[in-house]
């Protein structure tokens, strides 16, 4: 086994050093001045779908408790990564697009047809799309981040890891809390929750939240702020508990987002910038860290997220039975000025998604006194997505295209119409022309899973688990394009103008110089005579683990596991037939394009300028080899994991400027080491430190999509051997909490944390643009009688600025755009518990 080579000798030596520190740890604990064992030292998790302590859970898992999240002033999902170095969270082109990455693996936020590689579960219910994952949850109890493939126990798309959010159950005594926070940019966050009994057997809880903030980016054209916060939600629960053996928990929730987001910065103002300015447009030119923008209409980001779930738990002797059923609905509306200038080049880039998801899970766990226990279950998933969108030209596009072509775009229009009779009416590049998309997506999946724990001898446990998944998807498209110019066969026009057919598809044809302006060519809908628009995948994922609890303080384990994520469809204009089914080219060229199934089947009905690409990406298969050590003493805890993780068929999804290029990487791997430690030398002083080392690269990806320098366009490139962009080699997080007890009823709580990422290539390809992040957050709280908190807080205290993501300018060759991070925020908070 190559486990010794997990991250070279680095991983093995680090584990040896940690083992030595664990042997010495009791000495440290004994000299600590802690007066008694704190409940904070005992962390409860449900990562294995059974309630255990963190020490007894032989899985690489990070846990952020409610107290930790409140003290660290985690304002939304984006802030979670400051607590877990192996987790990356990014917000992309809209409020609904939040992408989670664990150990360098993850995708899915920008394309409705692609489910994420990191599964998100809230109270045991799978949230399949990022728009359903990002609400501000009240009643939060803890967040568990499970690192590495978790397909054995989680029935859907856990090839990279799991984020499990757990909220508090209703209680049978009255209580609750309310908080109000105010900060710069007029940020207001208000939360309230109440819980209590309705009867001896029924309890309830109600919670609500509002999160509002002015934008921190100023739009100079519209004279208004952007990148604002405007979201809120309500959540209600009922708990029926007629006996100690049975309980039923019902949850209903609704939350809404209505924001102007997400402003783009101009990193490189390419040659198209002069054309924009010639039209009277404005570009915030070459200012990658600017907090200004110049679009000509505000974006739309409206998300309605709602659902209901029921969980029944029944103790039947030596068995625990659990059933979870849920419905989730998402309604998403977006629109953006995607040229990101004040010129009206793109008149609309809108999307509307209606997502309805039904899930059901049943499992049985044994509680035998003997050496063997098991958990078995089944999971059902049923999802319907109706996705639509439009990308249209604005009033300035025709003149813009003419300026880029030296006037040829408009001056040659009469000539091209004469050469190509039957060309549809409408001026080239006319306002309102574009593409109009509709996708009907249906997904059904079922999983059967189970694990067996066998205590071979005392404290030595062997675990074997398996999951069989069957997943089918059916997609129907109805995409039409009205871009007159993009529907012209310029090769045929050249032949009819006298260019020999043998060179009509080369630069000898003067019309082909205009081909870069054919932004929106006709689309081949499916199902059709060749493509059935269907995928059907099945897989058996498994876990093999050996763990040994040396004593009540130390647990060591070794794991070999696999994971699975089913095929994903590309629901964008860049969905094209596979090369095996279609060979592009004009029938007017000589020699004519070779025969292919689609050309043969469709004949004269074949759309003009059709190219090949991909309709869907094949499944992802993950494999991990991992060894770990967990230790917990009074005042000291440490968790270490060293691993080699391999993803075969990684579903790469890259923005091309007008759509998304979806392709499978043959193999991507990550060799890494993760260390989490907590030290409390005295009762009121607590240090935390986490470090992640990742050697993440594409072992084989000859057909990768890459951003190339100069043109800043996305082109096919062999990425084999390249380090994966956006994944830092080293990530660290350090925190300190100190409590100054002023009186028995009054204390001051100081918190500071620091997160660092080593220099990291931002985008895959030849654009040498890196980021290095250093983030400091801090808070100080006055706590009175343990029920009233008055807090001052700041995030990004030093106001560090960096670029998070880069991409090609839309319809602006040579222009590079991107997103920058959030600036310093600060404020005050009052929280009252009762």
mmCIF file of N, CA, C and O in Angstrom, residues 366-431:
data_model
loop_
_atom_site.group_PDB
_atom_site.id
_atom_site.type_symbol
_atom_site.label_atom_id
_atom_site.label_comp_id
_atom_site.label_asym_id
_atom_site.label_seq_id
_atom_site.Cartn_x
_atom_site.Cartn_y
_atom_site.Cartn_z
ATOM 1 N N UNK A 366 -28.312 -0.909 15.074
ATOM 2 C CA UNK A 366 -28.374 -1.827 16.205
ATOM 3 C C UNK A 366 -27.618 -1.274 17.401
ATOM 4 O O UNK A 366 -26.753 -0.406 17.270
ATOM 5 N N UNK A 367 -27.957 -1.803 18.598
ATOM 6 C CA UNK A 367 -27.293 -1.410 19.841
ATOM 7 C C UNK A 367 -26.972 -2.652 20.676
ATOM 8 O O UNK A 367 -27.293 -2.717 21.862
ATOM 9 N N UNK A 368 -26.363 -3.636 20.023
ATOM 10 C CA UNK A 368 -26.058 -4.888 20.714
ATOM 11 C C UNK A 368 -24.942 -4.685 21.734
ATOM 12 O O UNK A 368 -24.061 -3.836 21.567
ATOM 13 N N UNK A 369 -24.959 -5.493 22.783
ATOM 14 C CA UNK A 369 -23.872 -5.472 23.757
ATOM 15 C C UNK A 369 -22.649 -6.221 23.247
ATOM 16 O O UNK A 369 -21.550 -6.044 23.763
ATOM 17 N N UNK A 370 -22.839 -7.049 22.242
ATOM 18 C CA UNK A 370 -21.760 -7.872 21.725
ATOM 19 C C UNK A 370 -20.800 -7.107 20.842
ATOM 20 O O UNK A 370 -20.882 -5.880 20.696
ATOM 21 N N UNK A 371 -19.900 -7.816 20.180
ATOM 22 C CA UNK A 371 -18.831 -7.164 19.416
ATOM 23 C C UNK A 371 -19.267 -6.615 18.060
ATOM 24 O O UNK A 371 -18.500 -5.906 17.416
ATOM 25 N N UNK A 372 -20.471 -6.945 17.594
ATOM 26 C CA UNK A 372 -20.893 -6.550 16.250
ATOM 27 C C UNK A 372 -22.140 -5.682 16.334
ATOM 28 O O UNK A 372 -23.108 -6.023 17.021
ATOM 29 N N UNK A 373 -22.098 -4.555 15.625
ATOM 30 C CA UNK A 373 -23.262 -3.697 15.451
ATOM 31 C C UNK A 373 -23.322 -3.230 14.004
ATOM 32 O O UNK A 373 -22.310 -3.238 13.291
ATOM 33 N N UNK A 374 -24.497 -2.841 13.576
ATOM 34 C CA UNK A 374 -24.656 -2.479 12.173
ATOM 35 C C UNK A 374 -25.619 -1.311 12.028
ATOM 36 O O UNK A 374 -26.388 -0.969 12.939
ATOM 37 N N UNK A 375 -25.575 -0.715 10.847
ATOM 38 C CA UNK A 375 -26.529 0.291 10.417
ATOM 39 C C UNK A 375 -26.843 0.005 8.954
ATOM 40 O O UNK A 375 -25.923 -0.152 8.137
ATOM 41 N N UNK A 376 -28.120 -0.100 8.615
ATOM 42 C CA UNK A 376 -28.532 -0.303 7.219
ATOM 43 C C UNK A 376 -29.626 0.698 6.895
ATOM 44 O O UNK A 376 -30.383 1.141 7.782
ATOM 45 N N UNK A 377 -29.724 1.065 5.633
ATOM 46 C CA UNK A 377 -30.740 2.033 5.264
ATOM 47 C C UNK A 377 -30.905 2.150 3.762
ATOM 48 O O UNK A 377 -30.200 1.506 2.979
ATOM 49 N N UNK A 378 -31.860 2.991 3.375
ATOM 50 C CA UNK A 378 -32.134 3.261 1.962
ATOM 51 C C UNK A 378 -32.471 4.737 1.816
ATOM 52 O O UNK A 378 -33.017 5.371 2.742
ATOM 53 N N UNK A 379 -32.135 5.281 0.657
ATOM 54 C CA UNK A 379 -32.343 6.707 0.374
ATOM 55 C C UNK A 379 -32.958 6.848 -1.006
ATOM 56 O O UNK A 379 -32.524 6.193 -1.969
ATOM 57 N N UNK A 380 -34.007 7.695 -1.122
ATOM 58 C CA UNK A 380 -34.673 7.940 -2.400
ATOM 59 C C UNK A 380 -34.619 9.435 -2.700
ATOM 60 O O UNK A 380 -34.842 10.270 -1.825
ATOM 61 N N UNK A 381 -34.327 9.759 -3.966
ATOM 62 C CA UNK A 381 -34.181 11.147 -4.396
ATOM 63 C C UNK A 381 -34.961 11.347 -5.685
ATOM 64 O O UNK A 381 -34.855 10.560 -6.630
ATOM 65 N N UNK A 382 -35.754 12.417 -5.712
ATOM 66 C CA UNK A 382 -36.605 12.717 -6.871
ATOM 67 C C UNK A 382 -36.573 14.230 -7.059
ATOM 68 O O UNK A 382 -37.004 14.975 -6.174
ATOM 69 N N UNK A 383 -36.050 14.684 -8.203
ATOM 70 C CA UNK A 383 -35.908 16.125 -8.414
ATOM 71 C C UNK A 383 -36.334 16.511 -9.818
ATOM 72 O O UNK A 383 -35.984 15.840 -10.802
ATOM 73 N N UNK A 384 -37.078 17.623 -9.895
ATOM 74 C CA UNK A 384 -37.487 18.213 -11.166
ATOM 75 C C UNK A 384 -36.968 19.641 -11.224
ATOM 76 O O UNK A 384 -37.149 20.416 -10.276
ATOM 77 N N UNK A 385 -36.331 19.985 -12.342
ATOM 78 C CA UNK A 385 -35.838 21.341 -12.542
ATOM 79 C C UNK A 385 -36.370 21.868 -13.871
ATOM 80 O O UNK A 385 -36.195 21.233 -14.918
ATOM 81 N N UNK A 386 -37.035 23.011 -13.817
ATOM 82 C CA UNK A 386 -37.422 23.745 -15.020
ATOM 83 C C UNK A 386 -36.567 25.007 -15.049
ATOM 84 O O UNK A 386 -36.753 25.915 -14.233
ATOM 85 N N UNK A 387 -35.621 25.029 -15.978
ATOM 86 C CA UNK A 387 -34.664 26.134 -16.051
ATOM 87 C C UNK A 387 -34.860 26.876 -17.367
ATOM 88 O O UNK A 387 -35.001 26.262 -18.434
ATOM 89 N N UNK A 388 -34.878 28.184 -17.291
ATOM 90 C CA UNK A 388 -34.988 29.001 -18.494
ATOM 91 C C UNK A 388 -34.043 30.184 -18.373
ATOM 92 O O UNK A 388 -33.614 30.543 -17.277
ATOM 93 N N UNK A 389 -33.739 30.777 -19.500
ATOM 94 C CA UNK A 389 -32.829 31.923 -19.474
ATOM 95 C C UNK A 389 -32.799 32.612 -20.813
ATOM 96 O O UNK A 389 -33.305 32.102 -21.818
ATOM 97 N N UNK A 390 -32.198 33.800 -20.819
ATOM 98 C CA UNK A 390 -32.076 34.565 -22.059
ATOM 99 C C UNK A 390 -30.817 35.414 -22.000
ATOM 100 O O UNK A 390 -30.462 35.953 -20.946
ATOM 101 N N UNK A 391 -30.148 35.511 -23.142
ATOM 102 C CA UNK A 391 -29.024 36.425 -23.315
ATOM 103 C C UNK A 391 -29.299 37.210 -24.594
ATOM 104 O O UNK A 391 -29.345 36.624 -25.684
ATOM 105 N N UNK A 392 -29.500 38.517 -24.452
ATOM 106 C CA UNK A 392 -29.868 39.320 -25.619
ATOM 107 C C UNK A 392 -28.911 40.495 -25.791
ATOM 108 O O UNK A 392 -28.259 40.940 -24.846
ATOM 109 N N UNK A 393 -28.862 40.999 -27.015
ATOM 110 C CA UNK A 393 -28.036 42.163 -27.327
ATOM 111 C C UNK A 393 -28.742 43.445 -26.891
ATOM 112 O O UNK A 393 -29.972 43.568 -26.993
ATOM 113 N N UNK A 394 -27.945 44.399 -26.415
ATOM 114 C CA UNK A 394 -28.471 45.709 -26.078
ATOM 115 C C UNK A 394 -28.418 46.647 -27.274
ATOM 116 O O UNK A 394 -27.984 46.279 -28.373
ATOM 117 N N UNK A 395 -28.844 47.877 -27.028
ATOM 118 C CA UNK A 395 -28.966 48.827 -28.147
ATOM 119 C C UNK A 395 -27.616 49.211 -28.739
ATOM 120 O O UNK A 395 -27.538 49.647 -29.899
ATOM 121 N N UNK A 396 -26.525 49.060 -27.972
ATOM 122 C CA UNK A 396 -25.210 49.467 -28.470
ATOM 123 C C UNK A 396 -24.430 48.326 -29.118
ATOM 124 O O UNK A 396 -23.326 48.566 -29.627
ATOM 125 N N UNK A 397 -24.977 47.116 -29.088
ATOM 126 C CA UNK A 397 -24.143 45.990 -29.535
ATOM 127 C C UNK A 397 -23.794 46.088 -31.017
ATOM 128 O O UNK A 397 -22.658 45.807 -31.415
ATOM 129 N N UNK A 398 -24.746 46.451 -31.864
ATOM 130 C CA UNK A 398 -24.481 46.498 -33.308
ATOM 131 C C UNK A 398 -23.326 47.453 -33.604
ATOM 132 O O UNK A 398 -22.395 47.105 -34.345
ATOM 133 N N UNK A 399 -23.357 48.643 -33.029
ATOM 134 C CA UNK A 399 -22.281 49.604 -33.275
ATOM 135 C C UNK A 399 -20.967 49.123 -32.648
ATOM 136 O O UNK A 399 -19.886 49.410 -33.178
ATOM 137 N N UNK A 400 -21.076 48.422 -31.531
ATOM 138 C CA UNK A 400 -19.885 47.871 -30.882
ATOM 139 C C UNK A 400 -19.217 46.833 -31.786
ATOM 140 O O UNK A 400 -17.995 46.871 -32.018
ATOM 141 N N UNK A 401 -20.007 45.913 -32.326
ATOM 142 C CA UNK A 401 -19.454 44.897 -33.222
ATOM 143 C C UNK A 401 -18.878 45.529 -34.482
ATOM 144 O O UNK A 401 -17.844 45.086 -35.007
ATOM 145 N N UNK A 402 -19.521 46.581 -34.959
ATOM 146 C CA UNK A 402 -19.004 47.276 -36.144
ATOM 147 C C UNK A 402 -17.654 47.928 -35.838
ATOM 148 O O UNK A 402 -16.718 47.865 -36.652
ATOM 149 N N UNK A 403 -17.530 48.522 -34.639
ATOM 150 C CA UNK A 403 -16.267 49.158 -34.265
ATOM 151 C C UNK A 403 -15.145 48.126 -34.148
ATOM 152 O O UNK A 403 -14.008 48.373 -34.564
ATOM 153 N N UNK A 404 -15.454 46.960 -33.595
ATOM 154 C CA UNK A 404 -14.431 45.919 -33.445
ATOM 155 C C UNK A 404 -13.951 45.399 -34.792
ATOM 156 O O UNK A 404 -12.794 44.963 -34.917
ATOM 157 N N UNK A 405 -14.825 45.421 -35.791
ATOM 158 C CA UNK A 405 -14.477 44.864 -37.105
ATOM 159 C C UNK A 405 -14.050 45.929 -38.100
ATOM 160 O O UNK A 405 -13.950 45.638 -39.311
ATOM 161 N N UNK A 406 -13.817 47.123 -37.614
ATOM 162 C CA UNK A 406 -13.440 48.201 -38.533
ATOM 163 C C UNK A 406 -14.556 48.580 -39.479
ATOM 164 O O UNK A 406 -14.301 49.029 -40.604
ATOM 165 N N UNK A 407 -15.786 48.380 -39.073
ATOM 166 C CA UNK A 407 -16.952 48.725 -39.874
ATOM 167 C C UNK A 407 -17.485 47.593 -40.719
ATOM 168 O O UNK A 407 -18.575 47.689 -41.283
ATOM 169 N N UNK A 408 -16.742 46.483 -40.840
ATOM 170 C CA UNK A 408 -17.138 45.398 -41.742
ATOM 171 C C UNK A 408 -18.443 44.733 -41.302
ATOM 172 O O UNK A 408 -19.224 44.267 -42.142
ATOM 173 N N UNK A 409 -18.687 44.661 -40.010
ATOM 174 C CA UNK A 409 -19.879 43.977 -39.491
ATOM 175 C C UNK A 409 -21.154 44.569 -40.092
ATOM 176 O O UNK A 409 -22.096 43.837 -40.433
ATOM 177 N N UNK A 410 -21.189 45.883 -40.251
ATOM 178 C CA UNK A 410 -22.377 46.526 -40.815
ATOM 179 C C UNK A 410 -22.249 46.770 -42.313
ATOM 180 O O UNK A 410 -23.217 46.621 -43.058
ATOM 181 N N UNK A 411 -21.043 47.121 -42.778
ATOM 182 C CA UNK A 411 -20.892 47.457 -44.202
ATOM 183 C C UNK A 411 -21.061 46.241 -45.095
ATOM 184 O O UNK A 411 -21.510 46.365 -46.245
ATOM 185 N N UNK A 412 -20.711 45.044 -44.599
ATOM 186 C CA UNK A 412 -20.826 43.835 -45.410
ATOM 187 C C UNK A 412 -22.201 43.180 -45.306
ATOM 188 O O UNK A 412 -22.440 42.153 -45.948
ATOM 189 N N UNK A 413 -23.090 43.752 -44.524
ATOM 190 C CA UNK A 413 -24.401 43.124 -44.356
ATOM 191 C C UNK A 413 -25.145 42.971 -45.684
ATOM 192 O O UNK A 413 -25.647 41.887 -45.997
ATOM 193 N N UNK A 414 -25.221 44.015 -46.531
ATOM 194 C CA UNK A 414 -25.921 43.820 -47.810
ATOM 195 C C UNK A 414 -25.273 42.735 -48.674
ATOM 196 O O UNK A 414 -25.969 41.950 -49.324
ATOM 197 N N UNK A 415 -23.938 42.685 -48.676
ATOM 198 C CA UNK A 415 -23.232 41.677 -49.480
ATOM 199 C C UNK A 415 -23.557 40.269 -48.994
ATOM 200 O O UNK A 415 -23.862 39.370 -49.804
ATOM 201 N N UNK A 416 -23.486 40.071 -47.704
ATOM 202 C CA UNK A 416 -23.762 38.738 -47.149
ATOM 203 C C UNK A 416 -25.200 38.331 -47.374
ATOM 204 O O UNK A 416 -25.496 37.162 -47.645
ATOM 205 N N UNK A 417 -26.124 39.261 -47.271
ATOM 206 C CA UNK A 417 -27.530 38.925 -47.531
ATOM 207 C C UNK A 417 -27.742 38.530 -48.997
ATOM 208 O O UNK A 417 -28.534 37.632 -49.295
ATOM 209 N N UNK A 418 -27.017 39.195 -49.888
ATOM 210 C CA UNK A 418 -27.140 38.852 -51.310
ATOM 211 C C UNK A 418 -26.550 37.474 -51.588
ATOM 212 O O UNK A 418 -27.089 36.713 -52.416
ATOM 213 N N UNK A 419 -25.424 37.157 -50.928
ATOM 214 C CA UNK A 419 -24.786 35.854 -51.134
ATOM 215 C C UNK A 419 -25.551 34.725 -50.462
ATOM 216 O O UNK A 419 -25.468 33.559 -50.908
ATOM 217 N N UNK A 420 -26.276 35.040 -49.393
ATOM 218 C CA UNK A 420 -26.983 34.016 -48.620
ATOM 219 C C UNK A 420 -28.463 34.362 -48.559
ATOM 220 O O UNK A 420 -28.988 34.802 -47.527
ATOM 221 N N UNK A 421 -29.171 34.212 -49.696
ATOM 222 C CA UNK A 421 -30.603 34.521 -49.692
ATOM 223 C C UNK A 421 -31.325 33.622 -48.693
ATOM 224 O O UNK A 421 -30.951 32.484 -48.465
ATOM 225 N N UNK A 422 -32.345 34.145 -48.102
ATOM 226 C CA UNK A 422 -33.053 33.403 -47.063
ATOM 227 C C UNK A 422 -32.601 33.773 -45.664
ATOM 228 O O UNK A 422 -33.143 33.254 -44.675
ATOM 229 N N UNK A 423 -31.603 34.659 -45.589
ATOM 230 C CA UNK A 423 -31.177 35.143 -44.274
ATOM 231 C C UNK A 423 -32.351 35.831 -43.596
ATOM 232 O O UNK A 423 -33.019 36.662 -44.203
ATOM 233 N N UNK A 424 -32.624 35.503 -42.342
ATOM 234 C CA UNK A 424 -33.784 36.097 -41.653
ATOM 235 C C UNK A 424 -33.711 37.609 -41.615
ATOM 236 O O UNK A 424 -32.642 38.217 -41.669
ATOM 237 N N UNK A 425 -34.874 38.222 -41.523
ATOM 238 C CA UNK A 425 -34.947 39.671 -41.421
ATOM 239 C C UNK A 425 -34.386 40.104 -40.061
ATOM 240 O O UNK A 425 -34.289 39.328 -39.118
ATOM 241 N N UNK A 426 -34.036 41.359 -40.002
ATOM 242 C CA UNK A 426 -33.468 41.884 -38.755
ATOM 243 C C UNK A 426 -32.019 42.246 -38.958
ATOM 244 O O UNK A 426 -31.232 41.467 -39.510
ATOM 245 N N UNK A 427 -31.679 43.437 -38.520
ATOM 246 C CA UNK A 427 -30.311 43.911 -38.701
ATOM 247 C C UNK A 427 -29.335 43.063 -37.919
ATOM 248 O O UNK A 427 -29.655 42.528 -36.856
ATOM 249 N N UNK A 428 -28.137 42.914 -38.446
ATOM 250 C CA UNK A 428 -27.097 42.186 -37.719
ATOM 251 C C UNK A 428 -26.892 42.841 -36.349
ATOM 252 O O UNK A 428 -26.727 44.066 -36.246
ATOM 253 N N UNK A 429 -26.881 42.029 -35.294
ATOM 254 C CA UNK A 429 -26.639 42.551 -33.951
ATOM 255 C C UNK A 429 -27.734 43.445 -33.432
ATOM 256 O O UNK A 429 -27.493 44.282 -32.554
ATOM 257 N N UNK A 430 -28.952 43.292 -33.941
ATOM 258 C CA UNK A 430 -30.056 44.149 -33.530
ATOM 259 C C UNK A 430 -30.439 43.950 -32.074
ATOM 260 O O UNK A 430 -30.314 42.856 -31.508
ATOM 261 N N UNK A 431 -30.905 45.010 -31.462
ATOM 262 C CA UNK A 431 -31.311 44.957 -30.063
ATOM 263 C C UNK A 431 -32.413 43.906 -29.858
ATOM 264 O O UNK A 431 -33.370 43.834 -30.626
#
